[in-house]
Each structure stands twice: as C-alpha cells, then as structure tokens.
CSV table of C-alpha atoms in Angstrom, one decimal:
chain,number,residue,atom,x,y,z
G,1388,UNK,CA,77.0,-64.4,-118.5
G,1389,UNK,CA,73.7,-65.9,-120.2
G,1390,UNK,CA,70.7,-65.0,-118.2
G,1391,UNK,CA,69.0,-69.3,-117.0
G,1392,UNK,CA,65.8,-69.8,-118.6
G,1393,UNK,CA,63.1,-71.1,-116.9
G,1394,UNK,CA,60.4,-73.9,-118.6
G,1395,UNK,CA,56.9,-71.9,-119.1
G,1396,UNK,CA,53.8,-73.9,-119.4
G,1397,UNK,CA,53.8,-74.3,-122.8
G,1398,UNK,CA,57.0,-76.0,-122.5
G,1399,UNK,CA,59.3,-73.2,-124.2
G,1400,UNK,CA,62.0,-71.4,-122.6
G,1401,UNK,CA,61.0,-67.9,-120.6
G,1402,UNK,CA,63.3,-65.8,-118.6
G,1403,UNK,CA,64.0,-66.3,-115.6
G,1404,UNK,CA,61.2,-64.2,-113.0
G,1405,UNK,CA,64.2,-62.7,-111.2
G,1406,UNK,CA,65.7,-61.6,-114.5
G,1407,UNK,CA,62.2,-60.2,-115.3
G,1408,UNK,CA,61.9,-58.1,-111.8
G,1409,UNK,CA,65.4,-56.9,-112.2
G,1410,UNK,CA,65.2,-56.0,-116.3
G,1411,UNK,CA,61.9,-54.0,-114.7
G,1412,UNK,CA,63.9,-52.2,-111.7
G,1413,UNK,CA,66.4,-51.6,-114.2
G,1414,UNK,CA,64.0,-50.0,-116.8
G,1415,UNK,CA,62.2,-47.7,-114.3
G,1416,UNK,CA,65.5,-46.4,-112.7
G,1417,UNK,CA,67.1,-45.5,-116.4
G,1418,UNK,CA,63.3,-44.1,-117.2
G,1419,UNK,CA,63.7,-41.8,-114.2
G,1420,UNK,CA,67.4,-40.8,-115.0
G,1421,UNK,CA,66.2,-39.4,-118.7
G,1422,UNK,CA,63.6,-37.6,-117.2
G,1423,UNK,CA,65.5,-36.1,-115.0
G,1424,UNK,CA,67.9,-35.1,-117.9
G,1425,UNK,CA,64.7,-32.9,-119.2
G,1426,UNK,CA,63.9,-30.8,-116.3
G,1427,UNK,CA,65.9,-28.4,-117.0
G,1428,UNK,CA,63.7,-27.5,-120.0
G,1429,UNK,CA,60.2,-28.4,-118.5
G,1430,UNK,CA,58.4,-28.9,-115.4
G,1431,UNK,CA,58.2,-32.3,-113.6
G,1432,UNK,CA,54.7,-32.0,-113.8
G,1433,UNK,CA,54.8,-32.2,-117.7
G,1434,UNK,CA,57.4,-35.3,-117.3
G,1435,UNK,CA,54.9,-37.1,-115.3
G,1436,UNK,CA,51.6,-36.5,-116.8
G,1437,UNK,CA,53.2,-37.9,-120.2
G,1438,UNK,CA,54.5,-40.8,-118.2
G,1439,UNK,CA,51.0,-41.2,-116.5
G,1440,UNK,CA,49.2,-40.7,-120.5
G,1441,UNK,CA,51.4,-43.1,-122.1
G,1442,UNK,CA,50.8,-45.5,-120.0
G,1443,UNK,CA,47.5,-45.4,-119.4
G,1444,UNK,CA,46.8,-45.2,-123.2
G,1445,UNK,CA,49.1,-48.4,-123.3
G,1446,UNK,CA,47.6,-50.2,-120.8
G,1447,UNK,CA,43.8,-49.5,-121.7
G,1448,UNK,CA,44.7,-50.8,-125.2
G,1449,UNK,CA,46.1,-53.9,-124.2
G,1450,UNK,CA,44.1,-55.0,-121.3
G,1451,UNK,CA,40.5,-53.2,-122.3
G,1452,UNK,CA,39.0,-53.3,-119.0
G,1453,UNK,CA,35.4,-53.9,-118.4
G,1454,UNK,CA,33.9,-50.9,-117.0
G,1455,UNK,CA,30.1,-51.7,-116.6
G,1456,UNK,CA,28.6,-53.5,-113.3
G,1457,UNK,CA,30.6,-52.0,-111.1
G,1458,UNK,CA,29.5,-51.5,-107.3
G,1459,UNK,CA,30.1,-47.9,-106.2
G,1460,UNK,CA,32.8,-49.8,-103.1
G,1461,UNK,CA,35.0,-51.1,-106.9
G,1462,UNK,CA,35.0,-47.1,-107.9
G,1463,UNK,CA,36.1,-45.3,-104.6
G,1464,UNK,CA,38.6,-48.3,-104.2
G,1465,UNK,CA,40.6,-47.9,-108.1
G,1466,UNK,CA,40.1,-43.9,-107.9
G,1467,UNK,CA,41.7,-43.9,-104.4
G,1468,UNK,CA,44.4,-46.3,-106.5
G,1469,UNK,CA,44.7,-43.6,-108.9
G,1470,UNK,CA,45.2,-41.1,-106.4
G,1471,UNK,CA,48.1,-42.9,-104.6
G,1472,UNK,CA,49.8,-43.4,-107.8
G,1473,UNK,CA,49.4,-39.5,-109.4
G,1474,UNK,CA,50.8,-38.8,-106.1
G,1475,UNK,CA,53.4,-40.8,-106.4
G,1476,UNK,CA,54.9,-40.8,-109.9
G,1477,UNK,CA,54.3,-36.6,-109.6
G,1478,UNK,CA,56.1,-36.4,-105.8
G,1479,UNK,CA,59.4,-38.3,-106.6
G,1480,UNK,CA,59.9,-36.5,-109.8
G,1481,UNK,CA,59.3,-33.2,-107.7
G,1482,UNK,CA,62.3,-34.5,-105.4
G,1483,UNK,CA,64.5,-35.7,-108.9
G,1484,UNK,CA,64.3,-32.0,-110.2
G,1485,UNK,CA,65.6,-30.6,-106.0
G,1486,UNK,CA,68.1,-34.1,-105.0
G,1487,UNK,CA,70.1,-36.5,-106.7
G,1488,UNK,CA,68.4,-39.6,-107.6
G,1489,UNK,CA,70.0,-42.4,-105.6
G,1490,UNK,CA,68.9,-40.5,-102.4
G,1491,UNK,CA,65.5,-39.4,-103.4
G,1492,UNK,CA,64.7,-43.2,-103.8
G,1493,UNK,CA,66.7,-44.2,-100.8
G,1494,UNK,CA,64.0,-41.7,-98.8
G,1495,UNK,CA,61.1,-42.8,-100.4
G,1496,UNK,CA,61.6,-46.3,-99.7
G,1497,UNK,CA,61.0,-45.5,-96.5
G,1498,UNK,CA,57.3,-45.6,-97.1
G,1499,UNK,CA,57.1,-49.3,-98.1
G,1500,UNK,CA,59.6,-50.2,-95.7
G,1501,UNK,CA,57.6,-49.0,-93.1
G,1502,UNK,CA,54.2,-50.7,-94.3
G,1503,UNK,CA,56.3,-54.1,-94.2
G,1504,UNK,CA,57.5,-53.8,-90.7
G,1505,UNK,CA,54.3,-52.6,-89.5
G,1506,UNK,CA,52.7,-55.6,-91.4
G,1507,UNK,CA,55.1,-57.6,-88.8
G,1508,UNK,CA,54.2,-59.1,-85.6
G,1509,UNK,CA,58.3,-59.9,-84.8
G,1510,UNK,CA,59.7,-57.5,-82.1
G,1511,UNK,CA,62.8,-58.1,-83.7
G,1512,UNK,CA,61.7,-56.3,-86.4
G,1513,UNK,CA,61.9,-53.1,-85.1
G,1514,UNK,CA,65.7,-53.6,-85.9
G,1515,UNK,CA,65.2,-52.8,-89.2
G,1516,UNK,CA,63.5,-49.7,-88.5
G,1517,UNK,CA,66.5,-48.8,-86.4
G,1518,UNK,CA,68.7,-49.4,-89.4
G,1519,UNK,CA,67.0,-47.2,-91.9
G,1520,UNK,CA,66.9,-45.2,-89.1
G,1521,UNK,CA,70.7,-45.1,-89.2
G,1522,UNK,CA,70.4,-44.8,-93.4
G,1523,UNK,CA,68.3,-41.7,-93.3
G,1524,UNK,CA,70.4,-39.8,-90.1
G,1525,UNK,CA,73.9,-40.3,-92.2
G,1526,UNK,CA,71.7,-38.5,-95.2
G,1527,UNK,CA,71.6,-35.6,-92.8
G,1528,UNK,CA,75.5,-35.8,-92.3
G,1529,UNK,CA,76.3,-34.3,-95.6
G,1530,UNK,CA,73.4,-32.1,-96.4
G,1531,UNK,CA,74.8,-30.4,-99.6
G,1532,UNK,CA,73.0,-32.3,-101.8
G,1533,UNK,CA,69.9,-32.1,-100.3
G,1534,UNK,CA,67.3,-29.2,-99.6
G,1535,UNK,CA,64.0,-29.7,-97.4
G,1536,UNK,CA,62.0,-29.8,-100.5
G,1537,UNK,CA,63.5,-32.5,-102.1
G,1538,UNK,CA,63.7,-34.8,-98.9
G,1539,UNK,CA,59.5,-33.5,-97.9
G,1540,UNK,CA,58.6,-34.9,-101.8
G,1541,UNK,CA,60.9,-37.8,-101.1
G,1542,UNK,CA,59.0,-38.7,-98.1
G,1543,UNK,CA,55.4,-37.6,-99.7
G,1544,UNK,CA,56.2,-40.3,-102.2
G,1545,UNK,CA,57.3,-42.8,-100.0
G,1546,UNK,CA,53.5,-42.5,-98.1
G,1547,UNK,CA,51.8,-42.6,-101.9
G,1548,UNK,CA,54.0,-45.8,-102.5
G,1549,UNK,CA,52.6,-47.2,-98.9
G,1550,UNK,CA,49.2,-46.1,-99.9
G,1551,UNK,CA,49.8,-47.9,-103.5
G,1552,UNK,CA,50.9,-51.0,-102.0
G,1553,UNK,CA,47.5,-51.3,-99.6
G,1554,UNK,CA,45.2,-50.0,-102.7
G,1555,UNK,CA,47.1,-52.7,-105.2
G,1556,UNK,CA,45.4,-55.7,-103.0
G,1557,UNK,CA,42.0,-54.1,-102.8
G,1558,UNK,CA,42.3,-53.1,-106.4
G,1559,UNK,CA,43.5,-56.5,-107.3
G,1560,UNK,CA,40.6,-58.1,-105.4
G,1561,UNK,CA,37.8,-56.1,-106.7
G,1562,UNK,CA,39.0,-55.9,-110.6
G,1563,UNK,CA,40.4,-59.3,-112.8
G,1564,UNK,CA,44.0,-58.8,-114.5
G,1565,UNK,CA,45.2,-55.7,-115.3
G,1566,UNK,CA,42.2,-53.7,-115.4
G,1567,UNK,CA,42.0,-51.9,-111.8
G,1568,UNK,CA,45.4,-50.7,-112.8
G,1569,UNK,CA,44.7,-49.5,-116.9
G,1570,UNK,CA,41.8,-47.4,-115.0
G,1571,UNK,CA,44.0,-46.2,-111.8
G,1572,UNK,CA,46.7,-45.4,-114.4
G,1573,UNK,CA,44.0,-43.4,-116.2
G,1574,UNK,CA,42.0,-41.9,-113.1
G,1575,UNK,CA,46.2,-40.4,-112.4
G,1576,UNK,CA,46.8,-38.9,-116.1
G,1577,UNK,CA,43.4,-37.1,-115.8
G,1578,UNK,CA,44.2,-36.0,-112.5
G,1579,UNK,CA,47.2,-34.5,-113.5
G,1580,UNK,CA,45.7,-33.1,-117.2
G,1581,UNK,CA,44.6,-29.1,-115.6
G,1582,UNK,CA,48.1,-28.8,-114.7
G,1583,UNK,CA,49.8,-30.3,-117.6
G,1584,UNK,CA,47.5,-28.5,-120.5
G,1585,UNK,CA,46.9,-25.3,-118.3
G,1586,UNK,CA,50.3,-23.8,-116.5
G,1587,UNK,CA,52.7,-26.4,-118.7
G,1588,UNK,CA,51.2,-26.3,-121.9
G,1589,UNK,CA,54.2,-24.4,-123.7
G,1590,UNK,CA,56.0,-27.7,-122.5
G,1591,UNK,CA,54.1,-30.0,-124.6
G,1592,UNK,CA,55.0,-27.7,-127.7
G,1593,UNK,CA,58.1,-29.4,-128.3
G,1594,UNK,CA,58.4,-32.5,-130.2
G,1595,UNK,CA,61.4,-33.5,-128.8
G,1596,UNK,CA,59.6,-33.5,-125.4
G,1597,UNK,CA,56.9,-35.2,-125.9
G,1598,UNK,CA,59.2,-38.2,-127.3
G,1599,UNK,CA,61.3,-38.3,-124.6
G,1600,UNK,CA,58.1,-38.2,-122.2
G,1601,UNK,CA,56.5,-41.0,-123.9
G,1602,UNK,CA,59.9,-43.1,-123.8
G,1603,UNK,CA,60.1,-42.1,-119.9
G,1604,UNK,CA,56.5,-43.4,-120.1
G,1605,UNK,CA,57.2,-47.1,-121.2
G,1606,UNK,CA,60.7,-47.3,-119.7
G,1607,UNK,CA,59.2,-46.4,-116.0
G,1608,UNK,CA,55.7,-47.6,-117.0
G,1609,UNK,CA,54.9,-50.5,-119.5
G,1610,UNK,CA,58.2,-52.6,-119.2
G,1611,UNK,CA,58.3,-52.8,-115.5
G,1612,UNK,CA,54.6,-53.1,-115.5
G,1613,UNK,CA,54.6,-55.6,-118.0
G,1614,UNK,CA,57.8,-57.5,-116.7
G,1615,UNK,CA,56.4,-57.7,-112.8
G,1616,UNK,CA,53.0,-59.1,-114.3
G,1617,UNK,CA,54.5,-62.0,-115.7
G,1618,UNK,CA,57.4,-62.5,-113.0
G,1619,UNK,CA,54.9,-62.6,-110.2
G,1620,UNK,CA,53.3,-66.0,-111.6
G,1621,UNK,CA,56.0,-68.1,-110.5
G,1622,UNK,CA,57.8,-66.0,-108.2
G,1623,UNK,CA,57.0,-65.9,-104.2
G,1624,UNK,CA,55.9,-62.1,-103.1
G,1625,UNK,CA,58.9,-62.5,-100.3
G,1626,UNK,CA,61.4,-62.5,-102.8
G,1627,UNK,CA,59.7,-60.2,-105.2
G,1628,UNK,CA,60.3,-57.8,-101.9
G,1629,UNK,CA,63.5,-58.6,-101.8
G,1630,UNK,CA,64.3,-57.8,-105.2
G,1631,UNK,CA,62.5,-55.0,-104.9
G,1632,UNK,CA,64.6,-53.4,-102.4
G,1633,UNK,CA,67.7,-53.0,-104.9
G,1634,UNK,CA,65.7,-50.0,-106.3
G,1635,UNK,CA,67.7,-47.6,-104.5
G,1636,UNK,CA,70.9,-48.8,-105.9
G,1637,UNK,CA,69.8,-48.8,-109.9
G,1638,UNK,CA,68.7,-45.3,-108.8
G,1639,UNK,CA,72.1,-44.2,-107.9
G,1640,UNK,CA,73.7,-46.8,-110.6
G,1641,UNK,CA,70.9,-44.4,-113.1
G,1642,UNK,CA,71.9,-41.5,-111.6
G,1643,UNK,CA,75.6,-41.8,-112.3
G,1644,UNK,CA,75.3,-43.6,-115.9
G,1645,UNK,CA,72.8,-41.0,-117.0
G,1646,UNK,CA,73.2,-37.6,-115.2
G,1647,UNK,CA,76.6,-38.0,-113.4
G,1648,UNK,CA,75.9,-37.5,-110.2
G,1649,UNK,CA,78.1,-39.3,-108.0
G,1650,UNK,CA,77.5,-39.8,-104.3
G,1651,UNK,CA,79.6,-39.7,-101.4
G,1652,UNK,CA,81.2,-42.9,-99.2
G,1653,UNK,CA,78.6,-41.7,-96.4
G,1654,UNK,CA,75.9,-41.4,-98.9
G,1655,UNK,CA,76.3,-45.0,-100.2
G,1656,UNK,CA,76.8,-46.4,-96.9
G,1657,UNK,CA,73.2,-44.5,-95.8
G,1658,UNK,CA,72.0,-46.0,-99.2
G,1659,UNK,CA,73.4,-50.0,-98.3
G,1660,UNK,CA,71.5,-49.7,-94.4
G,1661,UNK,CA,68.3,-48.4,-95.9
G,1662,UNK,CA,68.5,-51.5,-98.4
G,1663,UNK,CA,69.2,-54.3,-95.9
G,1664,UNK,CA,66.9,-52.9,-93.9
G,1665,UNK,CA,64.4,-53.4,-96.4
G,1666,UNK,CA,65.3,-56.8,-97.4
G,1667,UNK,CA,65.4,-57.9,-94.0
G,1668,UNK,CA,61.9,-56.4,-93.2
G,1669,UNK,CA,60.7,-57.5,-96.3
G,1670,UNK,CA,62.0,-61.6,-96.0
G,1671,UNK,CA,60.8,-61.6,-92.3
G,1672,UNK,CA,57.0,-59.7,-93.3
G,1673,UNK,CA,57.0,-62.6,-96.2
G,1674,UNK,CA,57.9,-65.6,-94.4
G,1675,UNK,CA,55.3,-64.8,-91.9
G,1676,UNK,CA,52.1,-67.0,-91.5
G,1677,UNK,CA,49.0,-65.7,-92.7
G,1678,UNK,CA,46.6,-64.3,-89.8
C-alpha cells in the first residue's frame, strides 16, 4: 500500500507524521536487533558508547548548538539529560545481551508507563497499572528466557527512560531546537568513554565493529531522532504516545527477523496487556486538561 502524504508548508508532499513515528520505532527496534547480533564478540558497553559517539558527533554537526550564556540551572538540567540517557541506551543493551528483545522492551516500558499514569488524575487509571501488572506477572510464568539480571537492567532502563521523559521538557524549555539534546547526547558518549577506551578497547580494534556500531548508532539514533523531530510538528503528543507504545512489538518483530528468537503464546499475550496498557494510559494522560 502507498504510505498518504500529507501537504507541508511549502506546499509539497511530506510523509505522513504517523508514517515518520513508525519508520522511527521501526529503525530503533532493527538498530537494537544488529547490535544485539554483535555481543557475542564485544561488550554492550562498546555497542552503546559507539551508538552514544555517532550520534552525538551527528547531532553536534547538524544542529551546532550554542554553548556560551548559559546559567549554571541550563547545565545541571542537560547533564542530568545526559545522564538519564547513558543510563538508558547502556541498561537495555545490558538486558539485550541476558533476555530476548521483545521482553526486555516490554519491561522497560514499564518506566514511562508508569510516569503517564502517575501524570493522571483519573482513578480509573489505575486500571492500566493493573493490566501491565497482569503483562509483567505472565513474564514470570515462563521464566526460561529470562534471568534476574536481564529483567533488573530491564527495569533500570525503564526508570532512565522516565527520568528522560521529565529531563526532555526541562531540556526542551531551557535550550532552542535540537541543541539540549546534541549536548545530552554528548555529556552520555563522554560518560561512557573510561569504560569504552579502558576495559573494551580491544573491541574497538575491529573494523568490522566499529561499522556495525556506527550503523546501530544512526539506525537507533539519528533516523528516529530525526524522524520524531519533524513528526511532532503536526502531530498531537497523545497520539505520538500512542504510537509510541507499539515499541514492544517491533522489538519482538526485530527480535525474530534479526536474531530468531521467537516468543511463547504467554509471552505475546504478557507483551499485548503491557501495550494496551500503555496506550490506554497514554490517550487518557493526553486528553487530560492542562493543570
């Protein structure tokens, strides 16, 4: 089917926002499943910091943020940014290299889900934390693919996305366009730099590596990145949410294209509740009035 194009301003044909936000989802998932596919030669953390790097070289590049007159309140906001997103990117790899990929998403969507229901004034809300809830439990039914690690780096990411989400406004407020993120995206690679070039360094010896690490870096990176920028112009943050929530399910979909793994009836099923949870949280925490 041809993707609907949408007017722009200019007058020419763009694609569609929705098409843009799933093209990104998409991009990240696949990004994540090659990455994967390299740890058994290297160590997540060498995966992430060249994600972080390429990136943040990309970024900086194209957006060339203004650094000077900045209050000291602009720094400890876009560092704490930084922090949330090292954490983030380096924790769910972590829980790739120990559980397959459709669950490790499915657990760290937790974190988000939870920031939109607590953003929620709705007693009925506290259905949907019943139902992902239900989602994680039925993970626990078939444990076999899992290990405590996995699920604890799971979950670790899932409060760095949380934290992301909160630091993204504050950023957004404090720094025009892109440039709180080219600078968070940096403050992360930096972070990450005495592990990558001090216990992983033999990793970075290999060409092939290095590549593939800069590939994961635009695929999970810059396209989504770049897609989500323009998408959000036009498109109302409720249903951004919504879209948002098929994550889980490109993760498994990435999973299986890319790696093979293949998850069980009960492990899909956990996979759909924590998913309509979220996009019943998500619709409900956008449609509600601002305070």
């Amino acid at each position: 089917m041809t993707p609907q194009l949408s007017a722009g301003p200019t007058g020419r044909s763009a694609p569609s926002p929705v098409l843009l936000v799933v093209i990104g989802i998409v991009s990240v998932q696949f990004g994540a499943g090659i990455a994967k596919s390299l740890f058994d030669t290297v160590d997540p953390t060498t995966i992430t910091w060249l994600r972080l790097a390429t990136s943040s070289a990309a970024l900086l590049i194209w957006t060339r943020p203004r650094l000077g007159g900045r209050s000291r309140r602009d720094w400890l906001v876009v560092l704490g940014f930084g922090l949330a997103l090292g954490t983030m990117n380096w924790a769910i790899y972590q829980s790739f290299a120990r559980i397959p990929l459709g669950i490790a998403v499915t657990l760290e969507f937790t974190g988000p889900l939870a920031l939109a229901v607590a953003g929620s004034r709705r007693p009925r809300d506290l259905a949907w934390v019943v139902l992902a809830g239900l989602g994680v439990l039925l993970l626990g039914l078939e444990p076999g693919d899992l290990t405590w690690s996995g699920v604890g780096f799971a979950l670790l990411a899932g409060a760095a996305w949380a934290a992301y989400i909160l630091l993204s406004r504050s950023t957004g407020a404090r720094w025009p366009g892109m440039d709180g993120l080219a600078v968070a995206s940096t403050v992360a690679a930096i972070g990450l730099t005495p592990l990558a070039l001090g216990g992983y360094a033999a990793d970075l010896q290999h060409t092939r590596v290095v590549l593939l690490g800069a590939l994961v870096g635009l695929l999970s990176s810059v396209i989504p990145y770049s897609c989500e920028l323009v998408a959000l112009r036009s498109l109302r943050p409720a249903i951004f949410g919504i879209l948002m929530s098929l994550e889980p399910a490109a993760a498994a979909l990435a999973g299986l294209v890319v790696l093979q793994e293949t998850l069980s009836a009960v492990q899909w099923l956990a996979l759909v509740c924590v998913i309509a949870a979220s996009v019943g949280a998500t619709r409900d925490w956008g449609a509600e009035p601002s305070a």
